[in-house]
mmCIF file with all atom_site columns, C-alpha atoms in Angstrom:
data_model
loop_
_atom_site.group_PDB
_atom_site.id
_atom_site.type_symbol
_atom_site.label_atom_id
_atom_site.label_alt_id
_atom_site.label_comp_id
_atom_site.label_asym_id
_atom_site.label_entity_id
_atom_site.label_seq_id
_atom_site.pdbx_PDB_ins_code
_atom_site.Cartn_x
_atom_site.Cartn_y
_atom_site.Cartn_z
_atom_site.occupancy
_atom_site.B_iso_or_equiv
_atom_site.pdbx_formal_charge
_atom_site.auth_seq_id
_atom_site.auth_comp_id
_atom_site.auth_asym_id
_atom_site.auth_atom_id
_atom_site.pdbx_PDB_model_num
ATOM 1   C CA . ASP A 1 1   ? 102.552 42.641 80.305  1.00 84.00 ? 1   ASP A CA 1
ATOM 2   C CA . SER A 1 2   ? 101.758 41.258 83.858  1.00 84.00 ? 2   SER A CA 1
ATOM 3   C CA . GLY A 1 3   ? 102.554 36.978 82.338  1.00 92.00 ? 3   GLY A CA 1
ATOM 4   C CA . VAL A 1 4   ? 99.258  36.182 82.808  1.00 97.00 ? 4   VAL A CA 1
ATOM 5   C CA . THR A 1 5   ? 97.809  35.177 79.908  1.00 97.00 ? 5   THR A CA 1
ATOM 6   C CA . GLN A 1 6   ? 93.231  34.284 80.208  1.00 98.00 ? 6   GLN A CA 1
ATOM 7   C CA . THR A 1 7   ? 91.669  33.094 76.464  1.00 97.00 ? 7   THR A CA 1
ATOM 8   C CA . PRO A 1 8   ? 89.550  33.951 75.398  1.00 97.00 ? 8   PRO A CA 1
ATOM 9   C CA . LYS A 1 9   ? 89.277  37.383 74.986  1.00 96.00 ? 9   LYS A CA 1
ATOM 10  C CA . HIS A 1 10  ? 86.237  37.620 74.714  1.00 96.00 ? 10  HIS A CA 1
ATOM 11  C CA . LEU A 1 11  ? 82.681  34.662 74.532  1.00 97.00 ? 11  LEU A CA 1
ATOM 12  C CA . ILE A 1 12  ? 79.450  35.594 73.876  1.00 97.00 ? 12  ILE A CA 1
ATOM 13  C CA . THR A 1 13  ? 77.120  32.920 74.866  1.00 97.00 ? 13  THR A CA 1
ATOM 14  C CA . ALA A 1 14  ? 73.173  31.247 74.929  1.00 97.00 ? 14  ALA A CA 1
ATOM 15  C CA . THR A 1 15  ? 71.599  31.521 78.983  1.00 97.00 ? 15  THR A CA 1
ATOM 16  C CA . GLY A 1 16  ? 71.080  27.111 79.439  1.00 97.00 ? 16  GLY A CA 1
ATOM 17  C CA . GLN A 1 17  ? 75.334  27.533 78.375  1.00 97.00 ? 17  GLN A CA 1
ATOM 18  C CA . ARG A 1 18  ? 78.138  26.048 79.580  1.00 97.00 ? 18  ARG A CA 1
ATOM 19  C CA . VAL A 1 19  ? 81.832  27.727 78.512  1.00 98.00 ? 19  VAL A CA 1
ATOM 20  C CA . THR A 1 20  ? 85.338  27.694 79.899  1.00 98.00 ? 20  THR A CA 1
ATOM 21  C CA . LEU A 1 21  ? 87.532  30.219 80.806  1.00 98.00 ? 21  LEU A CA 1
ATOM 22  C CA . ARG A 1 22  ? 91.329  29.244 80.335  1.00 98.00 ? 22  ARG A CA 1
ATOM 23  C CA . CYS A 1 23  ? 94.144  31.174 82.395  1.00 98.00 ? 23  CYS A CA 1
ATOM 24  C CA . SER A 1 24  ? 98.176  30.136 81.519  1.00 97.00 ? 24  SER A CA 1
ATOM 25  C CA . PRO A 1 25  ? 99.387  31.868 85.917  1.00 96.00 ? 25  PRO A CA 1
ATOM 26  C CA . ARG A 1 26  ? 103.418 33.754 85.455  1.00 95.00 ? 26  ARG A CA 1
ATOM 27  C CA . SER A 1 27  ? 106.379 30.997 85.545  1.00 92.00 ? 27  SER A CA 1
ATOM 28  C CA . GLY A 1 28  ? 106.191 29.655 88.830  1.00 88.00 ? 28  GLY A CA 1
ATOM 29  C CA . ASP A 1 29  ? 103.667 31.099 90.663  1.00 91.00 ? 29  ASP A CA 1
ATOM 30  C CA . LEU A 1 30  ? 101.519 28.146 91.885  1.00 91.00 ? 30  LEU A CA 1
ATOM 31  C CA . SER A 1 31  ? 98.812  29.732 93.608  1.00 91.00 ? 31  SER A CA 1
ATOM 32  C CA . VAL A 1 32  ? 95.471  31.319 90.887  1.00 95.00 ? 32  VAL A CA 1
ATOM 33  C CA . TYR A 1 33  ? 92.926  32.954 91.720  1.00 95.00 ? 33  TYR A CA 1
ATOM 34  C CA . TRP A 1 34  ? 89.476  33.574 89.813  1.00 97.00 ? 34  TRP A CA 1
ATOM 35  C CA . TYR A 1 35  ? 87.871  36.868 89.996  1.00 96.00 ? 35  TYR A CA 1
ATOM 36  C CA . GLN A 1 36  ? 84.263  38.698 88.612  1.00 96.00 ? 36  GLN A CA 1
ATOM 37  C CA . GLN A 1 37  ? 83.311  41.752 87.726  1.00 94.00 ? 37  GLN A CA 1
ATOM 38  C CA . SER A 1 38  ? 80.359  43.231 86.702  1.00 89.00 ? 38  SER A CA 1
ATOM 39  C CA . LEU A 1 39  ? 78.496  46.416 86.505  1.00 79.00 ? 39  LEU A CA 1
ATOM 40  C CA . ASP A 1 40  ? 78.568  48.556 88.849  1.00 71.00 ? 40  ASP A CA 1
ATOM 41  C CA . GLN A 1 41  ? 81.051  45.726 91.509  1.00 76.00 ? 41  GLN A CA 1
ATOM 42  C CA . GLY A 1 42  ? 84.518  45.683 92.362  1.00 80.00 ? 42  GLY A CA 1
ATOM 43  C CA . LEU A 1 43  ? 86.199  42.875 91.710  1.00 91.00 ? 43  LEU A CA 1
ATOM 44  C CA . GLN A 1 44  ? 84.809  40.049 93.418  1.00 93.00 ? 44  GLN A CA 1
ATOM 45  C CA . PHE A 1 45  ? 86.382  36.492 94.841  1.00 93.00 ? 45  PHE A CA 1
ATOM 46  C CA . LEU A 1 46  ? 85.106  33.331 93.176  1.00 95.00 ? 46  LEU A CA 1
ATOM 47  C CA . ILE A 1 47  ? 87.398  30.752 93.742  1.00 95.00 ? 47  ILE A CA 1
ATOM 48  C CA . GLN A 1 48  ? 91.556  30.541 93.925  1.00 93.00 ? 48  GLN A CA 1
ATOM 49  C CA . TYR A 1 49  ? 93.613  26.961 93.663  1.00 93.00 ? 49  TYR A CA 1
ATOM 50  C CA . TYR A 1 50  ? 97.424  26.099 95.041  1.00 90.00 ? 50  TYR A CA 1
ATOM 51  C CA . ASN A 1 51  ? 98.922  23.614 93.233  1.00 91.00 ? 51  ASN A CA 1
ATOM 52  C CA . GLY A 1 52  ? 95.839  21.370 91.933  1.00 93.00 ? 52  GLY A CA 1
ATOM 53  C CA . GLU A 1 53  ? 94.714  21.760 95.302  1.00 93.00 ? 53  GLU A CA 1
ATOM 54  C CA . GLU A 1 54  ? 91.645  23.615 96.450  1.00 92.00 ? 54  GLU A CA 1
ATOM 55  C CA . ARG A 1 55  ? 92.136  26.544 98.623  1.00 89.00 ? 55  ARG A CA 1
ATOM 56  C CA . ALA A 1 56  ? 89.767  29.177 99.316  1.00 89.00 ? 56  ALA A CA 1
ATOM 57  C CA . LYS A 1 57  ? 85.310  29.586 97.887  1.00 91.00 ? 57  LYS A CA 1
ATOM 58  C CA . GLY A 1 58  ? 84.497  33.173 97.989  1.00 91.00 ? 58  GLY A CA 1
ATOM 59  C CA . ASN A 1 59  ? 80.620  33.752 96.238  1.00 84.00 ? 59  ASN A CA 1
ATOM 60  C CA . ILE A 1 60  ? 81.177  31.036 93.425  1.00 93.00 ? 60  ILE A CA 1
ATOM 61  C CA . LEU A 1 61  ? 77.702  29.191 92.775  1.00 94.00 ? 61  LEU A CA 1
ATOM 62  C CA . GLU A 1 62  ? 77.038  25.706 92.796  1.00 95.00 ? 62  GLU A CA 1
ATOM 63  C CA . ARG A 1 63  ? 76.855  26.426 88.520  1.00 96.00 ? 63  ARG A CA 1
ATOM 64  C CA . PHE A 1 64  ? 80.326  27.115 87.770  1.00 97.00 ? 64  PHE A CA 1
ATOM 65  C CA . SER A 1 65  ? 83.565  25.760 89.434  1.00 96.00 ? 65  SER A CA 1
ATOM 66  C CA . ALA A 1 66  ? 87.485  25.195 88.865  1.00 97.00 ? 66  ALA A CA 1
ATOM 67  C CA . GLN A 1 67  ? 90.149  22.946 87.777  1.00 97.00 ? 67  GLN A CA 1
ATOM 68  C CA . GLN A 1 68  ? 94.111  23.904 88.424  1.00 97.00 ? 68  GLN A CA 1
ATOM 69  C CA . PHE A 1 69  ? 96.095  20.817 86.218  1.00 96.00 ? 69  PHE A CA 1
ATOM 70  C CA . PRO A 1 70  ? 100.133 20.281 86.342  1.00 95.00 ? 70  PRO A CA 1
ATOM 71  C CA . ASP A 1 71  ? 100.858 21.996 84.450  1.00 95.00 ? 71  ASP A CA 1
ATOM 72  C CA . LEU A 1 72  ? 99.471  24.881 86.400  1.00 95.00 ? 72  LEU A CA 1
ATOM 73  C CA . HIS A 1 73  ? 96.570  26.224 83.965  1.00 96.00 ? 73  HIS A CA 1
ATOM 74  C CA . SER A 1 74  ? 93.432  26.778 85.437  1.00 98.00 ? 74  SER A CA 1
ATOM 75  C CA . GLU A 1 75  ? 90.258  26.472 83.787  1.00 98.00 ? 75  GLU A CA 1
ATOM 76  C CA . LEU A 1 76  ? 86.919  28.066 84.925  1.00 98.00 ? 76  LEU A CA 1
ATOM 77  C CA . ASN A 1 77  ? 83.645  26.349 84.207  1.00 98.00 ? 77  ASN A CA 1
ATOM 78  C CA . LEU A 1 78  ? 80.387  28.004 84.294  1.00 97.00 ? 78  LEU A CA 1
ATOM 79  C CA . SER A 1 79  ? 77.135  26.275 83.305  1.00 97.00 ? 79  SER A CA 1
ATOM 80  C CA . SER A 1 80  ? 72.800  26.528 82.372  1.00 97.00 ? 80  SER A CA 1
ATOM 81  C CA . LEU A 1 81  ? 74.560  29.802 81.734  1.00 97.00 ? 81  LEU A CA 1
ATOM 82  C CA . GLU A 1 82  ? 72.395  33.108 83.392  1.00 96.00 ? 82  GLU A CA 1
ATOM 83  C CA . LEU A 1 83  ? 72.252  36.232 81.602  1.00 95.00 ? 83  LEU A CA 1
ATOM 84  C CA . GLY A 1 84  ? 73.385  37.711 85.093  1.00 93.00 ? 84  GLY A CA 1
ATOM 85  C CA . ASP A 1 85  ? 76.518  35.798 84.947  1.00 95.00 ? 85  ASP A CA 1
ATOM 86  C CA . SER A 1 86  ? 77.261  38.555 82.100  1.00 96.00 ? 86  SER A CA 1
ATOM 87  C CA . ALA A 1 87  ? 80.761  39.855 83.462  1.00 95.00 ? 87  ALA A CA 1
ATOM 88  C CA . LEU A 1 88  ? 83.957  40.434 82.852  1.00 96.00 ? 88  LEU A CA 1
ATOM 89  C CA . TYR A 1 89  ? 86.403  37.374 85.168  1.00 97.00 ? 89  TYR A CA 1
ATOM 90  C CA . PHE A 1 90  ? 89.994  37.986 85.920  1.00 97.00 ? 90  PHE A CA 1
ATOM 91  C CA . CYS A 1 91  ? 92.654  35.548 86.589  1.00 97.00 ? 91  CYS A CA 1
ATOM 92  C CA . ALA A 1 92  ? 95.183  36.109 88.853  1.00 96.00 ? 92  ALA A CA 1
ATOM 93  C CA . SER A 1 93  ? 98.456  34.565 90.236  1.00 94.00 ? 93  SER A CA 1
ATOM 94  C CA . SER A 1 94  ? 100.957 34.427 93.130  1.00 90.00 ? 94  SER A CA 1
ATOM 95  C CA . VAL A 1 95  ? 103.857 33.379 94.674  1.00 78.00 ? 95  VAL A CA 1
ATOM 96  C CA . VAL A 1 96  ? 102.342 33.325 98.119  1.00 67.00 ? 96  VAL A CA 1
ATOM 97  C CA . THR A 1 97  ? 104.129 34.967 100.374 1.00 64.00 ? 97  THR A CA 1
ATOM 98  C CA . SER A 1 98  ? 103.117 35.786 104.017 1.00 58.00 ? 98  SER A CA 1
ATOM 99  C CA . GLY A 1 99  ? 105.885 38.806 103.545 1.00 73.00 ? 99  GLY A CA 1
ATOM 100 C CA . ARG A 1 100 ? 104.347 39.900 99.670  1.00 79.00 ? 100 ARG A CA 1
ATOM 101 C CA . ARG A 1 101 ? 100.654 39.005 98.646  1.00 85.00 ? 101 ARG A CA 1
ATOM 102 C CA . GLU A 1 102 ? 101.085 41.072 95.164  1.00 90.00 ? 102 GLU A CA 1
ATOM 103 C CA . GLN A 1 103 ? 97.869  39.554 92.572  1.00 93.00 ? 103 GLN A CA 1
ATOM 104 C CA . PHE A 1 104 ? 99.441  39.412 89.399  1.00 94.00 ? 104 PHE A CA 1
ATOM 105 C CA . PHE A 1 105 ? 95.902  39.979 87.155  1.00 96.00 ? 105 PHE A CA 1
ATOM 106 C CA . GLY A 1 106 ? 95.297  38.636 83.782  1.00 97.00 ? 106 GLY A CA 1
ATOM 107 C CA . PRO A 1 107 ? 93.620  40.673 80.365  1.00 96.00 ? 107 PRO A CA 1
ATOM 108 C CA . GLY A 1 108 ? 90.362  39.212 81.960  1.00 97.00 ? 108 GLY A CA 1
ATOM 109 C CA . THR A 1 109 ? 87.780  36.715 79.492  1.00 97.00 ? 109 THR A CA 1
ATOM 110 C CA . ARG A 1 110 ? 85.005  39.424 78.795  1.00 96.00 ? 110 ARG A CA 1
ATOM 111 C CA . LEU A 1 111 ? 81.656  36.598 79.399  1.00 97.00 ? 111 LEU A CA 1
ATOM 112 C CA . THR A 1 112 ? 78.197  37.962 77.698  1.00 96.00 ? 112 THR A CA 1
ATOM 113 C CA . VAL A 1 113 ? 75.245  35.703 78.295  1.00 97.00 ? 113 VAL A CA 1
ATOM 114 C CA . LEU A 1 114 ? 72.328  36.272 75.978  1.00 95.00 ? 114 LEU A CA 1
ATOM 115 C CA . ASP B 2 1   ? 79.064  44.010 103.364 1.00 72.00 ? 1   ASP B CA 1
ATOM 116 C CA . GLN B 2 2   ? 81.299  45.744 101.560 1.00 85.00 ? 2   GLN B CA 1
ATOM 117 C CA . GLN B 2 3   ? 84.233  45.744 103.393 1.00 93.00 ? 3   GLN B CA 1
ATOM 118 C CA . VAL B 2 4   ? 86.415  47.687 101.789 1.00 96.00 ? 4   VAL B CA 1
ATOM 119 C CA . LYS B 2 5   ? 85.346  51.574 100.302 1.00 96.00 ? 5   LYS B CA 1
ATOM 120 C CA . GLN B 2 6   ? 85.823  53.638 98.033  1.00 96.00 ? 6   GLN B CA 1
ATOM 121 C CA . ASN B 2 7   ? 83.911  56.410 99.010  1.00 92.00 ? 7   ASN B CA 1
ATOM 122 C CA . SER B 2 8   ? 84.417  58.658 95.343  1.00 95.00 ? 8   SER B CA 1
ATOM 123 C CA . PRO B 2 9   ? 83.941  57.154 93.055  1.00 94.00 ? 9   PRO B CA 1
ATOM 124 C CA . SER B 2 10  ? 85.584  59.880 90.235  1.00 96.00 ? 10  SER B CA 1
ATOM 125 C CA . LEU B 2 11  ? 88.464  62.772 91.291  1.00 97.00 ? 11  LEU B CA 1
ATOM 126 C CA . SER B 2 12  ? 89.084  65.034 88.527  1.00 97.00 ? 12  SER B CA 1
ATOM 127 C CA . VAL B 2 13  ? 93.086  67.263 89.351  1.00 98.00 ? 13  VAL B CA 1
ATOM 128 C CA . GLN B 2 14  ? 95.498  68.605 87.353  1.00 97.00 ? 14  GLN B CA 1
ATOM 129 C CA . GLU B 2 15  ? 97.996  67.996 85.790  1.00 97.00 ? 15  GLU B CA 1
ATOM 130 C CA . GLY B 2 16  ? 101.187 67.973 88.058  1.00 97.00 ? 16  GLY B CA 1
ATOM 131 C CA . ARG B 2 17  ? 99.019  68.251 91.534  1.00 97.00 ? 17  ARG B CA 1
ATOM 132 C CA . ILE B 2 18  ? 98.472  65.618 93.911  1.00 98.00 ? 18  ILE B CA 1
ATOM 133 C CA . SER B 2 19  ? 95.719  63.427 93.270  1.00 98.00 ? 19  SER B CA 1
ATOM 134 C CA . ILE B 2 20  ? 94.951  61.345 96.703  1.00 98.00 ? 20  ILE B CA 1
ATOM 135 C CA . LEU B 2 21  ? 92.598  58.515 96.611  1.00 98.00 ? 21  LEU B CA 1
ATOM 136 C CA . ASN B 2 22  ? 90.996  57.195 99.641  1.00 98.00 ? 22  ASN B CA 1
ATOM 137 C CA . CYS B 2 23  ? 89.682  53.577 100.823 1.00 98.00 ? 23  CYS B CA 1
ATOM 138 C CA . ASP B 2 24  ? 88.603  52.622 104.496 1.00 98.00 ? 24  ASP B CA 1
ATOM 139 C CA . TYR B 2 25  ? 87.840  49.165 105.540 1.00 97.00 ? 25  TYR B CA 1
ATOM 140 C CA . THR B 2 26  ? 86.149  47.243 108.080 1.00 96.00 ? 26  THR B CA 1
ATOM 141 C CA . ASN B 2 27  ? 87.781  44.383 108.629 1.00 93.00 ? 27  ASN B CA 1
ATOM 142 C CA . SER B 2 28  ? 89.717  44.390 111.476 1.00 93.00 ? 28  SER B CA 1
ATOM 143 C CA . MET B 2 29  ? 91.870  40.808 110.829 1.00 92.00 ? 29  MET B CA 1
ATOM 144 C CA . PHE B 2 30  ? 93.114  43.192 107.266 1.00 94.00 ? 30  PHE B CA 1
ATOM 145 C CA . ASP B 2 31  ? 97.330  42.920 107.635 1.00 91.00 ? 31  ASP B CA 1
ATOM 146 C CA . TYR B 2 32  ? 98.092  43.506 104.130 1.00 93.00 ? 32  TYR B CA 1
ATOM 147 C CA . PHE B 2 33  ? 96.358  46.842 101.714 1.00 96.00 ? 33  PHE B CA 1
ATOM 148 C CA . LEU B 2 34  ? 97.820  47.369 98.016  1.00 96.00 ? 34  LEU B CA 1
ATOM 149 C CA . TRP B 2 35  ? 96.543  49.211 94.812  1.00 98.00 ? 35  TRP B CA 1
ATOM 150 C CA . TYR B 2 36  ? 95.842  48.724 91.813  1.00 97.00 ? 36  TYR B CA 1
ATOM 151 C CA . LYS B 2 37  ? 95.649  51.036 88.924  1.00 97.00 ? 37  LYS B CA 1
ATOM 152 C CA . LYS B 2 38  ? 93.229  49.467 85.395  1.00 95.00 ? 38  LYS B CA 1
ATOM 153 C CA . TYR B 2 39  ? 93.057  51.077 82.026  1.00 93.00 ? 39  TYR B CA 1
ATOM 154 C CA . PRO B 2 40  ? 90.150  49.457 80.151  1.00 88.00 ? 40  PRO B CA 1
ATOM 155 C CA . ALA B 2 41  ? 89.454  46.574 78.427  1.00 84.00 ? 41  ALA B CA 1
ATOM 156 C CA . GLU B 2 42  ? 92.754  45.335 80.501  1.00 91.00 ? 42  GLU B CA 1
ATOM 157 C CA . GLY B 2 43  ? 92.888  43.633 83.223  1.00 94.00 ? 43  GLY B CA 1
ATOM 158 C CA . PRO B 2 44  ? 94.241  45.536 87.302  1.00 95.00 ? 44  PRO B CA 1
ATOM 159 C CA . THR B 2 45  ? 98.290  47.275 87.346  1.00 96.00 ? 45  THR B CA 1
ATOM 160 C CA . PHE B 2 46  ? 99.652  46.511 90.787  1.00 95.00 ? 46  PHE B CA 1
ATOM 161 C CA . LEU B 2 47  ? 100.645 49.743 91.851  1.00 96.00 ? 47  LEU B CA 1
ATOM 162 C CA . ILE B 2 48  ? 101.794 49.799 95.228  1.00 96.00 ? 48  ILE B CA 1
ATOM 163 C CA . SER B 2 49  ? 101.084 47.603 98.435  1.00 95.00 ? 49  SER B CA 1
ATOM 164 C CA . ILE B 2 50  ? 101.925 48.079 102.088 1.00 96.00 ? 50  ILE B CA 1
ATOM 165 C CA . SER B 2 51  ? 101.500 45.500 105.345 1.00 93.00 ? 51  SER B CA 1
ATOM 166 C CA . SER B 2 52  ? 100.020 46.340 108.249 1.00 93.00 ? 52  SER B CA 1
ATOM 167 C CA . ILE B 2 53  ? 102.884 46.685 111.169 1.00 93.00 ? 53  ILE B CA 1
ATOM 168 C CA . LYS B 2 54  ? 103.973 50.135 108.461 1.00 95.00 ? 54  LYS B CA 1
ATOM 169 C CA . ASP B 2 55  ? 101.853 53.153 108.040 1.00 96.00 ? 55  ASP B CA 1
ATOM 170 C CA . LYS B 2 56  ? 103.900 54.648 104.732 1.00 97.00 ? 56  LYS B CA 1
ATOM 171 C CA . ASN B 2 57  ? 105.825 53.270 101.910 1.00 97.00 ? 57  ASN B CA 1
ATOM 172 C CA . GLU B 2 58  ? 106.805 55.128 98.771  1.00 97.00 ? 58  GLU B CA 1
ATOM 173 C CA . ASP B 2 59  ? 107.687 53.920 95.642  1.00 96.00 ? 59  ASP B CA 1
ATOM 174 C CA . GLY B 2 60  ? 108.760 56.762 92.921  1.00 97.00 ? 60  GLY B CA 1
ATOM 175 C CA . ARG B 2 61  ? 105.769 59.110 92.323  1.00 97.00 ? 61  ARG B CA 1
ATOM 176 C CA . PHE B 2 62  ? 103.707 57.248 94.611  1.00 98.00 ? 62  PHE B CA 1
ATOM 177 C CA . THR B 2 63  ? 102.983 56.542 98.494  1.00 98.00 ? 63  THR B CA 1
ATOM 178 C CA . VAL B 2 64  ? 100.687 55.560 100.580 1.00 98.00 ? 64  VAL B CA 1
ATOM 179 C CA . PHE B 2 65  ? 99.930  55.739 104.059 1.00 98.00 ? 65  PHE B CA 1
ATOM 180 C CA . LEU B 2 66  ? 97.965  53.568 106.323 1.00 98.00 ? 66  LEU B CA 1
ATOM 181 C CA . ASN B 2 67  ? 96.412  54.641 109.570 1.00 97.00 ? 67  ASN B CA 1
ATOM 182 C CA . LYS B 2 68  ? 95.212  51.229 111.252 1.00 96.00 ? 68  LYS B CA 1
ATOM 183 C CA . SER B 2 69  ? 93.263  53.280 113.662 1.00 96.00 ? 69  SER B CA 1
ATOM 184 C CA . ALA B 2 70  ? 91.000  54.652 111.823 1.00 97.00 ? 70  ALA B CA 1
ATOM 185 C CA . LYS B 2 71  ? 91.183  52.070 109.204 1.00 97.00 ? 71  LYS B CA 1
ATOM 186 C CA . HIS B 2 72  ? 91.280  54.581 106.156 1.00 98.00 ? 72  HIS B CA 1
ATOM 187 C CA . LEU B 2 73  ? 94.098  54.464 103.710 1.00 97.00 ? 73  LEU B CA 1
ATOM 188 C CA . SER B 2 74  ? 94.822  57.101 101.250 1.00 98.00 ? 74  SER B CA 1
ATOM 189 C CA . LEU B 2 75  ? 96.674  56.942 97.814  1.00 98.00 ? 75  LEU B CA 1
ATOM 190 C CA . HIS B 2 76  ? 98.933  59.557 97.288  1.00 98.00 ? 76  HIS B CA 1
ATOM 191 C CA . ILE B 2 77  ? 100.520 60.108 93.094  1.00 98.00 ? 77  ILE B CA 1
ATOM 192 C CA . VAL B 2 78  ? 102.423 63.235 93.313  1.00 97.00 ? 78  VAL B CA 1
ATOM 193 C CA . PRO B 2 79  ? 102.882 64.326 90.157  1.00 97.00 ? 79  PRO B CA 1
ATOM 194 C CA . SER B 2 80  ? 99.834  63.015 88.307  1.00 98.00 ? 80  SER B CA 1
ATOM 195 C CA . GLN B 2 81  ? 99.928  62.868 84.943  1.00 97.00 ? 81  GLN B CA 1
ATOM 196 C CA . PRO B 2 82  ? 97.557  62.350 82.213  1.00 96.00 ? 82  PRO B CA 1
ATOM 197 C CA . GLY B 2 83  ? 98.734  58.881 82.115  1.00 95.00 ? 83  GLY B CA 1
ATOM 198 C CA . ASP B 2 84  ? 97.368  57.992 85.298  1.00 97.00 ? 84  ASP B CA 1
ATOM 199 C CA . SER B 2 85  ? 94.245  58.465 84.052  1.00 97.00 ? 85  SER B CA 1
ATOM 200 C CA . ALA B 2 86  ? 92.186  55.522 84.734  1.00 97.00 ? 86  ALA B CA 1
ATOM 201 C CA . VAL B 2 87  ? 90.581  53.097 87.791  1.00 96.00 ? 87  VAL B CA 1
ATOM 202 C CA . TYR B 2 88  ? 92.052  52.775 90.638  1.00 97.00 ? 88  TYR B CA 1
ATOM 203 C CA . PHE B 2 89  ? 91.103  49.715 93.177  1.00 97.00 ? 89  PHE B CA 1
ATOM 204 C CA . CYS B 2 90  ? 91.521  49.666 96.807  1.00 97.00 ? 90  CYS B CA 1
ATOM 205 C CA . ALA B 2 91  ? 92.291  45.603 97.666  1.00 96.00 ? 91  ALA B CA 1
ATOM 206 C CA . ALA B 2 92  ? 92.978  44.019 100.984 1.00 95.00 ? 92  ALA B CA 1
ATOM 207 C CA . SER B 2 93  ? 94.006  40.656 102.433 1.00 92.00 ? 93  SER B CA 1
ATOM 208 C CA . ALA B 2 94  ? 93.910  39.276 105.718 1.00 89.00 ? 94  ALA B CA 1
ATOM 209 C CA . TYR B 2 95  ? 96.162  36.007 106.609 1.00 78.00 ? 95  TYR B CA 1
ATOM 210 C CA . SER B 2 96  ? 93.192  32.864 106.900 1.00 71.00 ? 96  SER B CA 1
ATOM 211 C CA . GLY B 2 97  ? 95.950  30.193 107.284 1.00 69.00 ? 97  GLY B CA 1
ATOM 212 C CA . GLY B 2 98  ? 97.635  27.951 104.582 1.00 66.00 ? 98  GLY B CA 1
ATOM 213 C CA . SER B 2 99  ? 98.028  29.613 101.371 1.00 67.00 ? 99  SER B CA 1
ATOM 214 C CA . ASN B 2 100 ? 94.787  31.203 101.142 1.00 72.00 ? 100 ASN B CA 1
ATOM 215 C CA . TYR B 2 101 ? 96.265  35.911 100.355 1.00 80.00 ? 101 TYR B CA 1
ATOM 216 C CA . LYS B 2 102 ? 92.181  36.111 98.832  1.00 85.00 ? 102 LYS B CA 1
ATOM 217 C CA . LEU B 2 103 ? 91.993  40.275 98.261  1.00 90.00 ? 103 LEU B CA 1
ATOM 218 C CA . THR B 2 104 ? 88.929  41.822 99.261  1.00 93.00 ? 104 THR B CA 1
ATOM 219 C CA . PHE B 2 105 ? 88.513  45.103 97.040  1.00 94.00 ? 105 PHE B CA 1
ATOM 220 C CA . GLY B 2 106 ? 86.998  48.343 96.913  1.00 95.00 ? 106 GLY B CA 1
ATOM 221 C CA . LYS B 2 107 ? 84.809  49.653 93.612  1.00 93.00 ? 107 LYS B CA 1
ATOM 222 C CA . GLY B 2 108 ? 87.454  51.453 92.673  1.00 95.00 ? 108 GLY B CA 1
ATOM 223 C CA . THR B 2 109 ? 88.378  55.748 91.869  1.00 96.00 ? 109 THR B CA 1
ATOM 224 C CA . LEU B 2 110 ? 87.751  56.686 88.305  1.00 96.00 ? 110 LEU B CA 1
ATOM 225 C CA . LEU B 2 111 ? 90.872  59.586 88.498  1.00 98.00 ? 111 LEU B CA 1
ATOM 226 C CA . THR B 2 112 ? 91.135  61.666 85.311  1.00 98.00 ? 112 THR B CA 1
ATOM 227 C CA . VAL B 2 113 ? 94.492  63.647 85.348  1.00 97.00 ? 113 VAL B CA 1
ATOM 228 C CA . ASN B 2 114 ? 93.736  66.936 82.984  1.00 96.00 ? 114 ASN B CA 1
ATOM 229 C CA . PRO B 2 115 ? 96.242  68.419 81.364  1.00 93.00 ? 115 PRO B CA 1
#
């Protein structure tokens, strides 16, 4: 158990809909990262928040957005869903020091868009 | 443009033997490297890491070697056990200021350890 929790574990929805994925980082970790894993792809970085502020963006679509709340949990919002958005979505948290950069991953949310 | 490459999609070894997983990278700004193990229906689990100031790091049965001139790293598992069967991801990080240490992942290698 990494200490990172994600809900829900599975999500099935229809094209055009909007969903929210939730992540709670490990106790004490200020940084949250979101990654997407599609079929045949490695994990692709989407976005990072640090202590409530957006710090970096990767290949995140404009239809996707995220935020980190004062209690440090984070939500990833996916809107106008398309079939191609079906994927595993992972969040990870880390302490963030230059000396150690390990990120600890949650169990993921499997999104299926029908 | 894939900056981290794991060219072997799969590897099969016998229990008790050595498993060697390889990873190549192209971005010379990467200065920290990590290996993760992933079982089906679970998130990636951190295994071992190495900073670019080192060329070797050991943790129990796991050793990571880094060859900066070749932009290559490898993970050695000795001895391999059936429970090691999983997908292994290589990841790399480049310091880009502030507190951003995003990871760039390879596509993974499926390791199967046969009893």
